[in-house]
Amino acid sequence: MSPGAETADWEIRRERAEDGPCIEILTEAGFGPGRYAKSAYRLREGVKAVADLGFVAVENGILRGSVRFWPIKVGQDQALLLGPLAVESSQRGRGIGISLMKAGIAAARDAGWHAILLVGDEPYYSRVGFVRLTSSELRFPGPVDASRLLGLALSDGALETLRGPVARARIDEPNCADGAPLG
Ligand SMILES: CC(C)(COP(=O)(O)OP(=O)(O)OC[C@H]1O[C@@H](n2cnc3c(N)ncnc32)[C@H](O)[C@@H]1OP(=O)(O)O)[C@@H](O)C(=O)NCCC(=O)NCCS
């Protein structure tokens, strides 16, 4: 955290159904409408986030940040896609983003997931252990800057064994399912 950053008066808790509208507003503010054009978004289209892996940061009843995880398939393996992760712009630099990710990663490990992928800035996500994915045998759908394709192993060697196309794990909402291929 930056020198002089405020103390943490927020708490991290699991996302509840009633958080949905606020999370939408946060995500819209953090990423804008351009998010729909991103390759990672294609993997979420028509698919529900993994229940019990969504976390929010709340301070005095106000939602400050959120993180969600989506199920994906990499070849024949199941994995998670981290994101969106968004923190209210006026509250950044307080450690909220890192705390949200740590809560989600711990819950994912407890739930038996083996690997998490994401598309994002390595200098930030490396703070919670993400590394650049270098395998040429892993094929992400759509255009992705390879230097932003990151992974975190939750069990020994889980990233090394991932190979094949990255695809949606399933479709939950067929009406809006015009996204990436299915695994
Ligand atoms: C990225 C984001 C979630 C970070 O949330 P946050 O609560 O401010 O993060 P934290 O307080 O846990 O961490 C802040 C630290 O990470 C650094 N950091 C933040 N974003 C970074 C980035 N994209 N690349 C490198 N470092 C970054 C900050 O400089 C700060 O460093 P310091 O601790 O040395 O001062 C927030 O800025 C955000 O919502 N951005 C808009 C949405 C977005 O772009 N999300 C995905 C990013 S790829």
mmCIF file of N, CA, C and O in Angstrom, residues 116-123 125-126 129-136 138 144-153 159-160:
data_model
loop_
_atom_site.group_PDB
_atom_site.id
_atom_site.type_symbol
_atom_site.label_atom_id
_atom_site.label_comp_id
_atom_site.label_asym_id
_atom_site.label_seq_id
_atom_site.Cartn_x
_atom_site.Cartn_y
_atom_site.Cartn_z
ATOM 1 N N ILE A 116 -6.039 -20.856 -12.056
ATOM 2 C CA ILE A 116 -6.780 -19.641 -12.392
ATOM 3 C C ILE A 116 -6.031 -18.927 -13.515
ATOM 4 O O ILE A 116 -4.811 -18.749 -13.432
ATOM 5 N N LEU A 117 -6.755 -18.519 -14.526
ATOM 6 C CA LEU A 117 -6.157 -17.719 -15.606
ATOM 7 C C LEU A 117 -6.767 -16.321 -15.578
ATOM 8 O O LEU A 117 -7.858 -16.110 -15.040
ATOM 9 N N LEU A 118 -6.106 -15.382 -16.197
ATOM 10 C CA LEU A 118 -6.691 -14.051 -16.391
ATOM 11 C C LEU A 118 -5.925 -13.321 -17.481
ATOM 12 O O LEU A 118 -4.818 -13.729 -17.867
ATOM 13 N N VAL A 119 -6.527 -12.258 -17.966
ATOM 14 C CA VAL A 119 -5.845 -11.371 -18.903
ATOM 15 C C VAL A 119 -5.686 -10.039 -18.181
ATOM 16 O O VAL A 119 -6.684 -9.393 -17.838
ATOM 17 N N GLY A 120 -4.452 -9.647 -17.896
ATOM 18 C CA GLY A 120 -4.271 -8.407 -17.156
ATOM 19 C C GLY A 120 -2.810 -8.026 -17.021
ATOM 20 O O GLY A 120 -1.924 -8.642 -17.631
ATOM 21 N N ASP A 121 -2.579 -7.026 -16.197
ATOM 22 C CA ASP A 121 -1.236 -6.459 -16.038
ATOM 23 C C ASP A 121 -0.399 -7.315 -15.084
ATOM 24 O O ASP A 121 -0.684 -7.387 -13.883
ATOM 25 N N GLU A 122 0.659 -7.912 -15.610
ATOM 26 C CA GLU A 122 1.507 -8.786 -14.791
ATOM 27 C C GLU A 122 2.063 -8.090 -13.541
ATOM 28 O O GLU A 122 2.086 -8.688 -12.465
ATOM 29 N N PRO A 123 2.512 -6.815 -13.643
ATOM 30 C CA PRO A 123 3.090 -6.190 -12.440
ATOM 31 C C PRO A 123 2.104 -6.138 -11.272
ATOM 32 O O PRO A 123 2.515 -6.155 -10.115
ATOM 33 N N TYR A 125 -0.855 -8.305 -10.932
ATOM 34 C CA TYR A 125 -1.322 -9.638 -10.524
ATOM 35 C C TYR A 125 -0.196 -10.526 -9.991
ATOM 36 O O TYR A 125 -0.462 -11.484 -9.269
ATOM 37 N N SER A 126 1.040 -10.199 -10.313
ATOM 38 C CA SER A 126 2.149 -10.987 -9.753
ATOM 39 C C SER A 126 2.209 -10.807 -8.235
ATOM 40 O O SER A 126 2.790 -11.629 -7.535
ATOM 41 N N GLY A 129 0.771 -13.748 -6.980
ATOM 42 C CA GLY A 129 1.363 -15.004 -7.446
ATOM 43 C C GLY A 129 1.146 -15.362 -8.908
ATOM 44 O O GLY A 129 1.621 -16.407 -9.353
ATOM 45 N N PHE A 130 0.444 -14.526 -9.666
ATOM 46 C CA PHE A 130 0.237 -14.868 -11.078
ATOM 47 C C PHE A 130 1.540 -14.736 -11.866
ATOM 48 O O PHE A 130 2.351 -13.839 -11.602
ATOM 49 N N VAL A 131 1.706 -15.646 -12.819
ATOM 50 C CA VAL A 131 2.885 -15.614 -13.690
ATOM 51 C C VAL A 131 2.414 -15.628 -15.144
ATOM 52 O O VAL A 131 1.290 -16.036 -15.442
ATOM 53 N N ARG A 132 3.306 -15.190 -16.003
ATOM 54 C CA ARG A 132 2.980 -15.172 -17.423
ATOM 55 C C ARG A 132 2.884 -16.609 -17.953
ATOM 56 O O ARG A 132 3.721 -17.446 -17.617
ATOM 57 N N LEU A 133 1.874 -16.874 -18.756
ATOM 58 C CA LEU A 133 1.725 -18.204 -19.340
ATOM 59 C C LEU A 133 2.506 -18.246 -20.643
ATOM 60 O O LEU A 133 2.243 -17.458 -21.551
ATOM 61 N N THR A 134 3.445 -19.151 -20.702
ATOM 62 C CA THR A 134 4.324 -19.162 -21.868
ATOM 63 C C THR A 134 4.036 -20.327 -22.809
ATOM 64 O O THR A 134 4.566 -20.375 -23.912
ATOM 65 N N SER A 135 3.189 -21.267 -22.370
ATOM 66 C CA SER A 135 2.957 -22.462 -23.190
ATOM 67 C C SER A 135 2.327 -22.109 -24.532
ATOM 68 O O SER A 135 1.297 -21.438 -24.598
ATOM 69 N N SER A 136 2.956 -22.570 -25.605
ATOM 70 C CA SER A 136 2.384 -22.330 -26.932
ATOM 71 C C SER A 136 1.240 -23.304 -27.194
ATOM 72 O O SER A 136 0.550 -23.214 -28.193
ATOM 73 N N LEU A 138 -1.349 -23.589 -25.299
ATOM 74 C CA LEU A 138 -2.571 -23.055 -24.706
ATOM 75 C C LEU A 138 -3.102 -21.967 -25.639
ATOM 76 O O LEU A 138 -2.407 -21.005 -25.928
ATOM 77 N N VAL A 144 -5.393 -11.653 -28.021
ATOM 78 C CA VAL A 144 -4.943 -11.369 -26.657
ATOM 79 C C VAL A 144 -3.452 -11.080 -26.710
ATOM 80 O O VAL A 144 -2.693 -11.803 -27.350
ATOM 81 N N ASP A 145 -3.066 -10.007 -26.035
ATOM 82 C CA ASP A 145 -1.649 -9.703 -25.898
ATOM 83 C C ASP A 145 -1.029 -10.797 -25.019
ATOM 84 O O ASP A 145 -1.372 -10.934 -23.837
ATOM 85 N N ALA A 146 -0.125 -11.583 -25.587
ATOM 86 C CA ALA A 146 0.419 -12.755 -24.882
ATOM 87 C C ALA A 146 1.075 -12.376 -23.552
ATOM 88 O O ALA A 146 1.075 -13.169 -22.607
ATOM 89 N N SER A 147 1.598 -11.165 -23.469
ATOM 90 C CA SER A 147 2.277 -10.767 -22.233
ATOM 91 C C SER A 147 1.278 -10.517 -21.101
ATOM 92 O O SER A 147 1.662 -10.356 -19.944
ATOM 93 N N ARG A 148 -0.009 -10.465 -21.461
ATOM 94 C CA ARG A 148 -1.044 -10.228 -20.442
ATOM 95 C C ARG A 148 -1.811 -11.495 -20.066
ATOM 96 O O ARG A 148 -2.722 -11.447 -19.256
ATOM 97 N N LEU A 149 -1.426 -12.602 -20.653
ATOM 98 C CA LEU A 149 -2.087 -13.868 -20.345
ATOM 99 C C LEU A 149 -1.361 -14.515 -19.165
ATOM 100 O O LEU A 149 -0.220 -14.961 -19.286
ATOM 101 N N LEU A 150 -2.038 -14.531 -18.004
ATOM 102 C CA LEU A 150 -1.388 -14.918 -16.751
ATOM 103 C C LEU A 150 -2.100 -16.107 -16.113
ATOM 104 O O LEU A 150 -3.280 -16.355 -16.374
ATOM 105 N N GLY A 151 -1.366 -16.818 -15.271
ATOM 106 C CA GLY A 151 -1.963 -17.962 -14.596
ATOM 107 C C GLY A 151 -1.434 -18.123 -13.185
ATOM 108 O O GLY A 151 -0.347 -17.652 -12.848
ATOM 109 N N LEU A 152 -2.247 -18.779 -12.364
ATOM 110 C CA LEU A 152 -1.857 -19.081 -10.983
ATOM 111 C C LEU A 152 -2.203 -20.546 -10.720
ATOM 112 O O LEU A 152 -3.359 -20.953 -10.904
ATOM 113 N N ALA A 153 -1.201 -21.326 -10.302
ATOM 114 C CA ALA A 153 -1.447 -22.735 -9.967
ATOM 115 C C ALA A 153 -1.904 -22.833 -8.518
ATOM 116 O O ALA A 153 -1.274 -22.270 -7.626
ATOM 117 N N LEU A 159 -0.310 -25.465 -13.824
ATOM 118 C CA LEU A 159 -0.227 -24.666 -15.051
ATOM 119 C C LEU A 159 0.487 -25.418 -16.161
ATOM 120 O O LEU A 159 0.146 -25.274 -17.342
ATOM 121 N N GLU A 160 1.474 -26.220 -15.774
ATOM 122 C CA GLU A 160 2.287 -26.920 -16.786
ATOM 123 C C GLU A 160 1.459 -27.908 -17.595
ATOM 124 O O GLU A 160 1.749 -28.174 -18.756
#
